[in-house]
Amino acid sequence: QVQLVESGGGLVQAGGSLRLSCAASGSIFSINAMGWFRQAPGKERAFVVVINRNDLNTYYADSVKGRFTISSDNAKNTVFLQMNSLKPEDTAVYYCAASRVWLPRSPHDYGTWGQGTQVTVSS
């Protein structure tokens, strides 16, 4: 089994930055990809970005391209999400997730989820 723990959320003004972390433990060898999703109140969980731990390929949602950057420190089994130029519409609970699929974008392809961390962007 894999366990995921997110950290780094908080309150920031529009235009500001935050860095989220997701530490994985357990059966790390089974993970091919790590992704970030977000869920705003009253909305469905939405894909943000994914990174493949083997070749470090990434895929970003159009809404965050050029503002968010995902990276992976495989030695520490940790994935980071650097969020710059934040907008009020980025406000959501952000979830880290792990998958055996190569570069998945559907939440149905992820078998393990973290507890979520709140990101609030004020205008």
Steps between C-alpha positions, in 0.01 A plus 500: 500500500595862445437787736505866394528807720457850357620824652551862406152637450387832639361845433666725245410815311437495128829505313680322780663158516471180699690174491324175577678179595386140486704238681446138407577196713435128483511306172664777298620256233139460383461868415556619144335839520415762758229752432332802653127563488290773651143533613321828554177520701207367299721380216640167391859402564709635213834392356786748547826330404676164492863387493640161410760397757699296247552741209383820674257578219224734607155606388325818614142614490464803273379711792836474680751483214774756540410566864536164675803270494514142622825332597602173658779418743509123466772464763260651753186349345353847493320695231476878503252738341629854464207734441573852379279787387214356700145610420185490713369225272787280615336481842428135579604200702802353324548124501809299421445158344706200391443276200641191332399647164776670299365859472137498609262795501180335619442470875377147433859399412629590844486248779638697792411849617631735764281677751503831313630844582305824476621777271318831525581792272352835597429775251 
